[in-house]
XYZ file of C-alpha atoms in Angstrom:
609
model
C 15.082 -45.491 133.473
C 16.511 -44.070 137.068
C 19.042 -46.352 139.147
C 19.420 -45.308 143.201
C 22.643 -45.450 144.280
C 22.684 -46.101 148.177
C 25.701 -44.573 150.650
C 28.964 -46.270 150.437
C 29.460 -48.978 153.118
C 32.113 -49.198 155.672
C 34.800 -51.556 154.528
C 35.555 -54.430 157.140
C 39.799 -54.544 158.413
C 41.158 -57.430 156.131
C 41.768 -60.536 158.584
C 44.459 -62.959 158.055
C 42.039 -65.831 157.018
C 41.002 -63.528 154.420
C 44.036 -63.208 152.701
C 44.658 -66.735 152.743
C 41.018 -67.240 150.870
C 42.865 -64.703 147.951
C 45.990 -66.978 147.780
C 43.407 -69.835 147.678
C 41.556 -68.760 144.399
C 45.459 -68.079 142.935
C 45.974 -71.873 144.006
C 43.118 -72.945 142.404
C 42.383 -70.895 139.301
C 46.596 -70.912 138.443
C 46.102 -74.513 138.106
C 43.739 -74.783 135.621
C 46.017 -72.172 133.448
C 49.090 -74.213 134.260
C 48.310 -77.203 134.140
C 45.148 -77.193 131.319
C 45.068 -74.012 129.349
C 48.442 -73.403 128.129
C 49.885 -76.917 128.193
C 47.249 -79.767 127.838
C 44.409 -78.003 126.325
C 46.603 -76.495 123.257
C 48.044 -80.427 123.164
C 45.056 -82.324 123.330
C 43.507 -79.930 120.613
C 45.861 -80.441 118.623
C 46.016 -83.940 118.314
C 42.324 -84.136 117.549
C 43.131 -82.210 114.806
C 45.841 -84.296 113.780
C 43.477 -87.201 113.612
C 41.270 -85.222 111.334
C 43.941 -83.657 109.330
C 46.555 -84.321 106.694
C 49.776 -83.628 105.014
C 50.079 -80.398 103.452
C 49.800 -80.595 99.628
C 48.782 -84.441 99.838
C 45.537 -86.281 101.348
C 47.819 -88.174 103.195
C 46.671 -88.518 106.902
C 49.070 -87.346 109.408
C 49.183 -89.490 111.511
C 50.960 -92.089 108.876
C 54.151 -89.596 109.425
C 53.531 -88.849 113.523
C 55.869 -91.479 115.176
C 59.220 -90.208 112.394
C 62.450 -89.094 113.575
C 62.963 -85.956 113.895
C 66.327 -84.070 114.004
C 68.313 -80.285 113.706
C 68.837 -81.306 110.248
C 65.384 -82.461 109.037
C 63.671 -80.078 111.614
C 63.224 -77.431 109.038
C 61.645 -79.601 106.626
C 59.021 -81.241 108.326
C 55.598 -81.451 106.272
C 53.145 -79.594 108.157
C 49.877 -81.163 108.902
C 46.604 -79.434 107.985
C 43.081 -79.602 109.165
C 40.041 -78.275 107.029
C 37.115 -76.900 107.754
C 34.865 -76.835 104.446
C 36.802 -75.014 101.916
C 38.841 -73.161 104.901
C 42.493 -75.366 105.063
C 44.616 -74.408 108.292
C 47.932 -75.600 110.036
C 46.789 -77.869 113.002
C 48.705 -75.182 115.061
C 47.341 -72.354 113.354
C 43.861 -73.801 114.198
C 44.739 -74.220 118.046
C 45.951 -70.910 118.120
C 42.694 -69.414 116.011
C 40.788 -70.954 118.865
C 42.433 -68.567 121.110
C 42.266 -66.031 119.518
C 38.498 -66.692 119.314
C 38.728 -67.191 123.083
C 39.896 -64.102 124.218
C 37.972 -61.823 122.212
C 35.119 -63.439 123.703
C 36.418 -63.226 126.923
C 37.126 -59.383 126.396
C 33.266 -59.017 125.481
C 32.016 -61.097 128.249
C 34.160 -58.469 131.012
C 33.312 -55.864 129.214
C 29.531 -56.727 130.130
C 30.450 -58.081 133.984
C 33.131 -55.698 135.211
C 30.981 -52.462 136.296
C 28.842 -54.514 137.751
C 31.468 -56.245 140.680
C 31.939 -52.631 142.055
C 27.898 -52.380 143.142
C 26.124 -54.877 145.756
C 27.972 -58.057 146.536
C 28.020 -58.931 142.628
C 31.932 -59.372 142.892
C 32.050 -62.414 144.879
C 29.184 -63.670 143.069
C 30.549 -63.321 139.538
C 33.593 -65.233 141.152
C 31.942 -68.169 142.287
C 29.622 -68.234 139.427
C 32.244 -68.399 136.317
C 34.749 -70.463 138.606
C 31.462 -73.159 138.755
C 30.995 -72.501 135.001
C 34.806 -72.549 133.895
C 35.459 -75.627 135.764
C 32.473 -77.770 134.845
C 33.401 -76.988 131.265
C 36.718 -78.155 131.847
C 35.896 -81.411 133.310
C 34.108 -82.024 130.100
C 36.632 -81.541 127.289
C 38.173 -85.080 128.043
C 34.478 -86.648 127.545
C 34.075 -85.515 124.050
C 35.013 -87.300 120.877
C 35.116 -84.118 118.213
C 37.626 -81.752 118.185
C 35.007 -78.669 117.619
C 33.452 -79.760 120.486
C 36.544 -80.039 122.511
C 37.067 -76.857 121.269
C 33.921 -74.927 122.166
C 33.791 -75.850 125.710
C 37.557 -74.513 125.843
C 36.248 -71.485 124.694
C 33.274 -71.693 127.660
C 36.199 -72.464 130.429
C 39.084 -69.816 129.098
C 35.756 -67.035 128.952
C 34.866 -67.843 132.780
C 38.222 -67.929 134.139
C 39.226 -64.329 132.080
C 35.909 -63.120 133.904
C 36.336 -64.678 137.029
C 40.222 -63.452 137.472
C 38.841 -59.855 136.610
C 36.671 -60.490 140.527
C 39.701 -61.781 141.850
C 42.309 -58.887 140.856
C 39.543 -56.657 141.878
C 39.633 -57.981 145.202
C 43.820 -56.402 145.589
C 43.065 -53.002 146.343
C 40.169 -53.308 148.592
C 42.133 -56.123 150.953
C 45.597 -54.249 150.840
C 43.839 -51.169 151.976
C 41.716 -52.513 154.926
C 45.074 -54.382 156.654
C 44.879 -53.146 159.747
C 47.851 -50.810 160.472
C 47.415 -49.405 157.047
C 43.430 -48.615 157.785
C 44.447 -46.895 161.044
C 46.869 -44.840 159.349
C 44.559 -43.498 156.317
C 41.831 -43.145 159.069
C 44.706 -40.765 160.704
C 45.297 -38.906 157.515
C 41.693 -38.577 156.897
C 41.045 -37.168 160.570
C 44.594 -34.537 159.722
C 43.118 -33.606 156.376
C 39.602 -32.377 157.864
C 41.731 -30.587 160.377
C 43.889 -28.944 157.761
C 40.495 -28.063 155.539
C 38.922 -26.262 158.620
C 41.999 -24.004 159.728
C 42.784 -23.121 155.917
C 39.074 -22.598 155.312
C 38.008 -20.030 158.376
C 39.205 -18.275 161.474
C 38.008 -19.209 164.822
C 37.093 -16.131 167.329
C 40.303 -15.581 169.482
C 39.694 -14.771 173.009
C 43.769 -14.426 174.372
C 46.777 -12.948 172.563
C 48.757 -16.512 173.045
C 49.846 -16.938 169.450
C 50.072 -20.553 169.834
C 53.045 -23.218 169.130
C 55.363 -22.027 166.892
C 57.781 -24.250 164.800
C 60.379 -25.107 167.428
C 57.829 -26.042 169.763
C 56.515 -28.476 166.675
C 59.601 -29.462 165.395
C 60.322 -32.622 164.751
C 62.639 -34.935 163.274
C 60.644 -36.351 160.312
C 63.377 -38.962 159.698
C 62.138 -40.764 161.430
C 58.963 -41.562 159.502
C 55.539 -39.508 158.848
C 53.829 -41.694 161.765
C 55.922 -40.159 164.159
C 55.547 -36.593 162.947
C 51.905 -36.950 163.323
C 52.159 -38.698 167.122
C 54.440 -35.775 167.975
C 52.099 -33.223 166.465
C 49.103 -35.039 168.192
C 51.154 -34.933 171.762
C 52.209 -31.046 171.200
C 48.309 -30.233 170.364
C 47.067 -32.066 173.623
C 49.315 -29.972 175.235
C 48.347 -26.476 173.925
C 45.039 -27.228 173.527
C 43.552 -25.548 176.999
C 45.125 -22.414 176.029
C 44.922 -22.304 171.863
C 41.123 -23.166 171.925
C 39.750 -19.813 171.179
C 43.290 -18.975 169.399
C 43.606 -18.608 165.592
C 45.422 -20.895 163.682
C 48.926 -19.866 163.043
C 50.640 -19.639 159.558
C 53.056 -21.740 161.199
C 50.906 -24.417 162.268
C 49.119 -24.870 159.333
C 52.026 -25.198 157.270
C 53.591 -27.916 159.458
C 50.198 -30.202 159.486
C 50.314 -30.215 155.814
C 53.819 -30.869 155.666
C 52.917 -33.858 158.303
C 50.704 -34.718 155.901
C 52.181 -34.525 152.844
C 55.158 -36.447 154.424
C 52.932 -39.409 155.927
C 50.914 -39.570 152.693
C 53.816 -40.360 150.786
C 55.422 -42.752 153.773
C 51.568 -44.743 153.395
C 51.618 -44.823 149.485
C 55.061 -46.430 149.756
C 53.899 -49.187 152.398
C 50.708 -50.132 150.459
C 52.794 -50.381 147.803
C 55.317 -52.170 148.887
C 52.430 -54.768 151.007
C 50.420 -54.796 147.736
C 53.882 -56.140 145.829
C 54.303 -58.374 148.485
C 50.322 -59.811 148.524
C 50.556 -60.130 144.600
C 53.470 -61.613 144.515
C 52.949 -64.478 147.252
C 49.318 -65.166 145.483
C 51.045 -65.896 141.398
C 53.100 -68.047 143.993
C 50.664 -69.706 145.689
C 49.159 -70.356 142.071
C 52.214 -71.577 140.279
C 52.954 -74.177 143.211
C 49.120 -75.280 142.464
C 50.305 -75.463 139.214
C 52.924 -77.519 139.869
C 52.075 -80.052 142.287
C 48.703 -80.944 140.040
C 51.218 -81.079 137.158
C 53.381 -83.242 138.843
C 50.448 -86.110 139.443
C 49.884 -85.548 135.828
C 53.300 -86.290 134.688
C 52.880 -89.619 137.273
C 49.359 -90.389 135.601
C 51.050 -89.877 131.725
C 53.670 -92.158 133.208
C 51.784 -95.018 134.410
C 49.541 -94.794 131.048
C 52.645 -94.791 128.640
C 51.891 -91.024 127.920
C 48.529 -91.832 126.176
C 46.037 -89.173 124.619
C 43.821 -90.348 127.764
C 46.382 -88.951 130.427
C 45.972 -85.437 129.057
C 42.356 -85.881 129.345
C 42.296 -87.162 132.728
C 44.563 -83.999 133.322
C 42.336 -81.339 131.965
C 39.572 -82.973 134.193
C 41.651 -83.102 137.471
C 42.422 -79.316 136.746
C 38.809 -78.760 136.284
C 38.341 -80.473 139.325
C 41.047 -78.767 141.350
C 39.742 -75.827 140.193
C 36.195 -76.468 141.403
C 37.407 -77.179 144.815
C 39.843 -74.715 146.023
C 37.506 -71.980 144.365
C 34.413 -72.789 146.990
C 36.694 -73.445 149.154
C 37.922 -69.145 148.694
C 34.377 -68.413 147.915
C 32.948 -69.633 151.797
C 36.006 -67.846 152.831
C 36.159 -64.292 150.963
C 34.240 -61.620 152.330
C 31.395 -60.192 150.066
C 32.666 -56.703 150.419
C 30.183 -54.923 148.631
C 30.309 -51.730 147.471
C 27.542 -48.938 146.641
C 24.141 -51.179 145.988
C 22.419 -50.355 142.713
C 18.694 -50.494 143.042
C 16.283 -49.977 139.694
C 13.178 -48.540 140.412
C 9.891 -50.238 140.856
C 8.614 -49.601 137.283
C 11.680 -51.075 135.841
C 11.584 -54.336 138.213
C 8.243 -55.666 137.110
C 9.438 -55.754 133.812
C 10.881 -58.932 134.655
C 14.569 -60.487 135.489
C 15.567 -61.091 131.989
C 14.776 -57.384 131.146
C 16.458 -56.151 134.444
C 19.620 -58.311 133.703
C 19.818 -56.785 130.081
C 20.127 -53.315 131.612
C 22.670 -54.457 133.935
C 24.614 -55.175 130.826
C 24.011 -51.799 129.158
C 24.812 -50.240 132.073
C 28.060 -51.784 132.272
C 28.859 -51.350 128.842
C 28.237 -47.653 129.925
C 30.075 -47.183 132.398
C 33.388 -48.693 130.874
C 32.745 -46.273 128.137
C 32.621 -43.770 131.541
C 36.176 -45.967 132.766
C 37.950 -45.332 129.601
C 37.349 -41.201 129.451
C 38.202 -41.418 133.247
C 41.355 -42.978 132.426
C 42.263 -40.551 129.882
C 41.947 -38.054 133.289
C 44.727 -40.648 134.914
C 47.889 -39.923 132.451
C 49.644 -42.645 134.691
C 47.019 -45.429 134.689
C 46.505 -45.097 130.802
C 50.247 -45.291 129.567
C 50.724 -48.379 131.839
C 46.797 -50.053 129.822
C 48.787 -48.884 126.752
C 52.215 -50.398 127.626
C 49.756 -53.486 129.323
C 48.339 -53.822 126.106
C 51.278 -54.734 123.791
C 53.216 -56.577 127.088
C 50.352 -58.730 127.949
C 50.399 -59.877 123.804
C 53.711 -60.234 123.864
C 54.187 -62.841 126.781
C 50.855 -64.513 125.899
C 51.803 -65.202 122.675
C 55.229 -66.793 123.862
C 53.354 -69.156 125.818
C 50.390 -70.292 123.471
C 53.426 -71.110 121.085
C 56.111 -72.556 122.916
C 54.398 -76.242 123.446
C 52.745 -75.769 120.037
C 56.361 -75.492 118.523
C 57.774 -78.120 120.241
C 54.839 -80.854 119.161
C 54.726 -79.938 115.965
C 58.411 -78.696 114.797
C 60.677 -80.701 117.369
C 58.453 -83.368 117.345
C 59.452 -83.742 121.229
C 57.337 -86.727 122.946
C 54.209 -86.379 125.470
C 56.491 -87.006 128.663
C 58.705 -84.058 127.614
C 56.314 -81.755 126.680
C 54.716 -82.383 130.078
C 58.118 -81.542 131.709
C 58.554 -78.786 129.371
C 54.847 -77.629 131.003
C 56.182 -78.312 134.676
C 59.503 -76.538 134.397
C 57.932 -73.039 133.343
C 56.022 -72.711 136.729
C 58.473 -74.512 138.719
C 61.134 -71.431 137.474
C 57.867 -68.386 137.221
C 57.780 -69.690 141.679
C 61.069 -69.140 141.922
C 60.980 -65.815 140.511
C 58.364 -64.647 141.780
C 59.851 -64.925 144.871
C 63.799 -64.090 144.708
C 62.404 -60.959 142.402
C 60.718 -59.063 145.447
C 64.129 -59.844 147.620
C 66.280 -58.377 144.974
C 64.224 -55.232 144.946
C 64.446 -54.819 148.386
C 68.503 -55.344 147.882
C 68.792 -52.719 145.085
C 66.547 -50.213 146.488
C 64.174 -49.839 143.629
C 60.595 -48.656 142.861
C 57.717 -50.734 141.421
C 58.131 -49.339 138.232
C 61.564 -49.919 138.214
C 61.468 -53.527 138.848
C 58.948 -53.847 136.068
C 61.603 -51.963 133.554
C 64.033 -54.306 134.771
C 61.900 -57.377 133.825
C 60.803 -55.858 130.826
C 64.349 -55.829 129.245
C 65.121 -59.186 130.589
C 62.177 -60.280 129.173
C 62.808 -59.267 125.572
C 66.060 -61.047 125.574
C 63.862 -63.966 124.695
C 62.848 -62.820 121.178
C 65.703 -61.420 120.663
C 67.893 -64.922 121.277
C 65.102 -66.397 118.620
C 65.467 -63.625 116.208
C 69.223 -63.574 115.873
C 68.579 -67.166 114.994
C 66.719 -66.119 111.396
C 69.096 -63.717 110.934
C 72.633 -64.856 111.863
C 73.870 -68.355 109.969
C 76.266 -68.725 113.360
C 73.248 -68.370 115.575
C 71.468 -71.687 117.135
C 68.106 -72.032 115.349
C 66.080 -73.254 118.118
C 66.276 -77.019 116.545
C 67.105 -78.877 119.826
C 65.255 -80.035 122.988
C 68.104 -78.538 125.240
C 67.985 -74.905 123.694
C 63.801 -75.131 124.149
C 64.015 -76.050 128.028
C 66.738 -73.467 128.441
C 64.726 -70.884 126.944
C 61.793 -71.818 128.616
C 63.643 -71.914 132.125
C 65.034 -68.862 131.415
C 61.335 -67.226 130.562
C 59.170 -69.100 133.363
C 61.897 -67.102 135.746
C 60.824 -63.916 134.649
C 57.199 -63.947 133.913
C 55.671 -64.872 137.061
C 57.823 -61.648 138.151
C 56.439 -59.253 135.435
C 52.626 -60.086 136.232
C 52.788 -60.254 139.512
C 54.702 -56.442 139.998
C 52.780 -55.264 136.606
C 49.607 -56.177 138.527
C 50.816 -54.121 141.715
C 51.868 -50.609 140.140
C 48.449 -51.268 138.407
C 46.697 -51.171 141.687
C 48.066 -48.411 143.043
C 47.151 -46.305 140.527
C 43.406 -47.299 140.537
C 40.294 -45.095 142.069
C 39.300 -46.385 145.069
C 35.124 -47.879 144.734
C 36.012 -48.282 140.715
C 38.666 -51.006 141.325
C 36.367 -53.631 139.550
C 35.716 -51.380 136.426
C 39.418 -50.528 136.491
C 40.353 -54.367 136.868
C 38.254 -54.859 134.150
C 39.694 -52.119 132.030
C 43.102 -54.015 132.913
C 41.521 -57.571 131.655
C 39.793 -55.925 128.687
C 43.662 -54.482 127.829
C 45.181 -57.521 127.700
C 42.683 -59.825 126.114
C 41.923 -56.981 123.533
C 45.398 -57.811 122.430
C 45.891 -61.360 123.397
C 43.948 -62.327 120.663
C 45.635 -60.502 117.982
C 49.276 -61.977 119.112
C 47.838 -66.045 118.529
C 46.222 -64.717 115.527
C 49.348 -62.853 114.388
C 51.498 -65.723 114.912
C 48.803 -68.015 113.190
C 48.984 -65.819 109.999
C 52.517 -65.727 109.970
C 52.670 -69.719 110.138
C 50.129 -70.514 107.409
C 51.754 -68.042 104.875
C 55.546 -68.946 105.672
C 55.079 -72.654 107.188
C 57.578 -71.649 109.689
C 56.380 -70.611 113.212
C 60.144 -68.987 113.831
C 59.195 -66.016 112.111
C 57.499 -65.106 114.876
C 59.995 -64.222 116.913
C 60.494 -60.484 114.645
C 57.062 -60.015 115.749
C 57.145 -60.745 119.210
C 60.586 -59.047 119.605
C 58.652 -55.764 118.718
C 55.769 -56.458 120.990
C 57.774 -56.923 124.297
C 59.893 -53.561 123.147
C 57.467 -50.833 122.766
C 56.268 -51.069 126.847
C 59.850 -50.529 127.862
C 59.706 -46.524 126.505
C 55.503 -46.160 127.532
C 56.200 -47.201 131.216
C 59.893 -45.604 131.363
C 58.473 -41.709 130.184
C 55.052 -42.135 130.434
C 53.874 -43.678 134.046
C 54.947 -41.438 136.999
C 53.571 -43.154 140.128
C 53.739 -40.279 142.848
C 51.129 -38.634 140.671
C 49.438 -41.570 139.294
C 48.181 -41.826 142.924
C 47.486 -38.676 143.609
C 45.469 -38.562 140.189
C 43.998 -41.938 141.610
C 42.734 -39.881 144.507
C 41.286 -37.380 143.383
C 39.508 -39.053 141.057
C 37.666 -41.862 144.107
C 37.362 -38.281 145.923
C 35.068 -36.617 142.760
C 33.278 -40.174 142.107
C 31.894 -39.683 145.851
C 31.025 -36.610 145.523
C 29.299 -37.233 142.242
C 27.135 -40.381 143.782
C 26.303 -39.531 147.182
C 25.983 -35.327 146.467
C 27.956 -34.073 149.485
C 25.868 -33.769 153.010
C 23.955 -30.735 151.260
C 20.684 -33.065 150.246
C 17.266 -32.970 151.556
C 16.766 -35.391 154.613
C 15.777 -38.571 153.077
C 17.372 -37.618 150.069
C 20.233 -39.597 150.834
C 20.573 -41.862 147.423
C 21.103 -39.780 143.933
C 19.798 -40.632 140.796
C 21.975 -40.998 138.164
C 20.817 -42.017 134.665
C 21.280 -45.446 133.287
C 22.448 -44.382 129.829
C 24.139 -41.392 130.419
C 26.054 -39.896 126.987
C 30.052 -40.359 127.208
């Protein structure tokens, strides 16, 4: 079977309301992660299990020991309480995090099969609406069911659709940094210079006078003061020698100088989308965490009022569901569908029916992420930062499934505290995510330095928990206080890490391939996030201890600091990014040398990788 692939489209300028419909999805989707996926989802599951469970090494139910004291000194000693599952037996926290684990590696399948796909058509905005419905309707219903497997299948449903759905949304970076206006003029600018340079490096023109044309001090000019005003002073000399250079050959001289225009307003525009895609990421994990926070504070209100009941975490997860629902048609009516190249099957294969068409959608997808991966072997950059992505994303992920986890099961810390405990991580990740952008502005550093920075901030959080198993001096993590100033101290940082992670990620993506890429990015992290849950899991049931963790984790959040420091260069990683969107079009649309009418190539649908 043959797909067409039509010409590329011409990408709209970004408008201001459009930008505002991206922060809008952050508000809405950020929410549901803040507020029910890694605070009253993990909770709620757990306490279902808690009602079906019981003591470890005793049929006593565990709920006869839920309401003792616990302190530092008995902390340690706590009886664990176990769920079963036939002949399976499992910490109640193990199972919570097993669930995630089960989550994600769905969710890594289910992109795997989408992503491709939100590059062609208008399929991205689509896939967004369509898991946001899905996620979100699930949602709603975990509060309405009695069982915890049930609970715990529709969490799977909602943390599937938002992992999909975010994959849309990053996607949607790229292609609305590089359509702002003053950036689209300029790379329209560069495009125009390049052509120019191509033609006078490629052939001579017939001279008809002697005038040897502008040399370099009638070009020169002071490129301090930016590429854009090289170029506007070459354009201005040019108008004025053009009369009598029109027959002329192009000089040595000349030629050399538009390329080192170019050269020097290609790197000036790299550094301004970078610094403007920094800036857009940043202010939408922003936007999301104060989402986050302001549905987490009618939460706390609601747990409050209700004496901090089972049934104010389920009216939570609903209202997230809810919030969720909203704000993400609200983004959806005001997103653009920027489509990219449509994919058309031919006739034979469309009367085969929908359900057949859709399945070779999927193939195809699962095709061309096979095509992704060997292209991002070609982009030495782009693959050391999935690599480093791969064990960071675990890392972090991991930290958060068991933070709340810990302190309901080991600390034994009440529902109102673990709520604040919830609301005091996002409060902290908004604050960072926005003094973190200011301080890089006031120390003069690079994307990829401000993620290096982060990263070896971030790993003094393992490290403080480690030193705890190790050193009898230490604090052992037994105490409400030390878990809020842990957690205050991590919510400041990782807002910061995804949000600049996500930007030096962006820049070094192919432009038309940003959803496969995305995808690639999603497909990184959940094809670890799973392991780190199910890690941590394993390392609970065998030692009954979930501290033990903390050697694990410490090695996790260590090995991107080395990948990212010798391995991602991001001058080249764009260039490599460049020419890589540069041989995609000319692989898809075949250059201007086709037949008239032969404007859309075939390409096979299962091509061998």
């Amino acid at each position: 079977m043959r797909l067409s692939f039509s010409p590329p489209p011409e990408e709209p300028p970004t408008t201001r309301k459009e930008i505002w419909a991206w922060y809008c999805y952050a508000f809405a989707s950020e929410a549901y992660v803040v507020v029910a996926l890694t605070s009253f989802i993990p909770i709620t599951l757990e306490t279902l299990a808690r009602e079906e469970g019981h003591l470890y090494g005793s049929n006593e139910p565990c709920n006869a020991r839920s309401n003792a004291t616990v302190t530092p000194a008995t902390v340690m000693d706590k009886p664990r309480c176990m769920i079963s599952f036939g002949p399976i037996e499992m910490d109640t926290a193990s199972f919570v995090m097993y669930l995630t684990s089960l989550a994600v590696l769905l969710q890594a399948l289910t992109v795997v099969s989408i992503s491709s796909m939100a590059d062609y058509g208008s399929y991205r905005k689509k896939q967004l609406i369509i898991f946001s419905a899905v996620g979100a309707t699930a949602t709603m219903l975990i509060g309405a069911v009695p069982f915890v497997w049930m609970a715990g299948a529709l969490s799977v449903i909602a943390n599937v659709s938002f992992g999909a759905g975010i994959v849309c949304f990053n996607a949607y970076l790229p292609v609305l940094v590089r359509n702002v206006g003053n950036l689209r003029d300029r790379r329209l600018g560069l495009e125009q210079l390049e052509k120019e340079i191509e033609v006078q490096s490629g052939e001579e023109l017939p001279s008809a006078t002697t005038d040897p044309g502008p040399d370099s001090t009638d070009l020169d000019v002071d490129l301090a003061h930016g590429a854009e005003a090289a170029h506007v002073a070459l354009r201005d000399n040019q108008d004025q020698h053009r009369a009598r250079q029109h027959n002329s050959p192009a000089t040595p001289t000349n030629l050399e100088l538009k390329k080192r225009v170019y050269n020097e307003m290609s790197e000036q525009l790299n550094e301004d989308k970078g610094r403007l895609m920094g800036h857009i990421s940043a202010k939408g994990f922003a936007s999301g965490y104060f989402g986050g926070i302001l549905l987490l504070l009618v939460c706390l209100y609601i747990s409050y009022r209700d004496k901090s009941s089972a049934r104010s975490l389920k009216i939570g997860i609903f209202l997230s569901g809810l919030w969720w629902f909203i704000f993400a048609a609200l983004a959806g009516v005001w997103l653009k569908r920027r489509p990219g190249r449509e994919l058309h099957l031919d006739e034979r294969s469309q009367n085969r029916g929908a359900l057949w068409v859709a399945s070779q959608y999927v193939l195809y997808s699962w095709r061309r992420v096979g095509a992704t991966i060997v292209q991002a072997k070609k982009l030495p950059s782009a693959f050391a930062f999935l690599v480093a992505w791969f064990f960071l994303s675990d890392g972090y992920t991991s930290i958060s499934n068991v933070a709340l986890l810990f302190a309901k099961t080991s600390l034994n810390l009440p529902q109102t505290l673990l709520i604040l405990l919830s609301l005091e991580v996002p409060i902290c990740a908004l604050i960072g995510t926005l003094v973190f952008p200011k301080l890089q502005q006031a120390l003069g550093y690079d994307q990829k330095q401000m993620v290096l920075l982060l990263l070896i901030m971030l790993v003094m959080v393992p490290v403080y928990g480690t030193l705890g198993l190790i050193l009898p001096f230490w604090p052992h993590l037994s105490s409400a206080a030390e878990l809020f100033t842990l957690a205050a101290y991590f919510g400041f940082l990782i807002g910061a890490v995804q949000s600049f992670c996500r930007s030096v990620f962006a820049g070094l993506v192919p432009r038309g391939r940003e959803s496969e890429f995305f995808g690639l990015y999603a497909i990184t992290d959940k094809g670890s996030s799973w392991l780190g849950p199910l890690a941590v899991a394993a390392i609970t049931d065998a030692t009954h201890e979930i501290r033990h963790a903390f050697v694990f984790l410490l090695v996790l959040l260590s090995l991107p600091i080395p990948i990212i420091y010798f391995g991602v260069d991001m001058n080249q990683g764009r260039l490599d990014a460049e020419k890589a969107s540069q041989e995609l079009q000319k692989n898809q649309i075949g250059g201007e040398h086709q037949e008239p009418g032969r404007s859309e190539e075939r390409e096979r649908l299962l091509p061998s990788v």
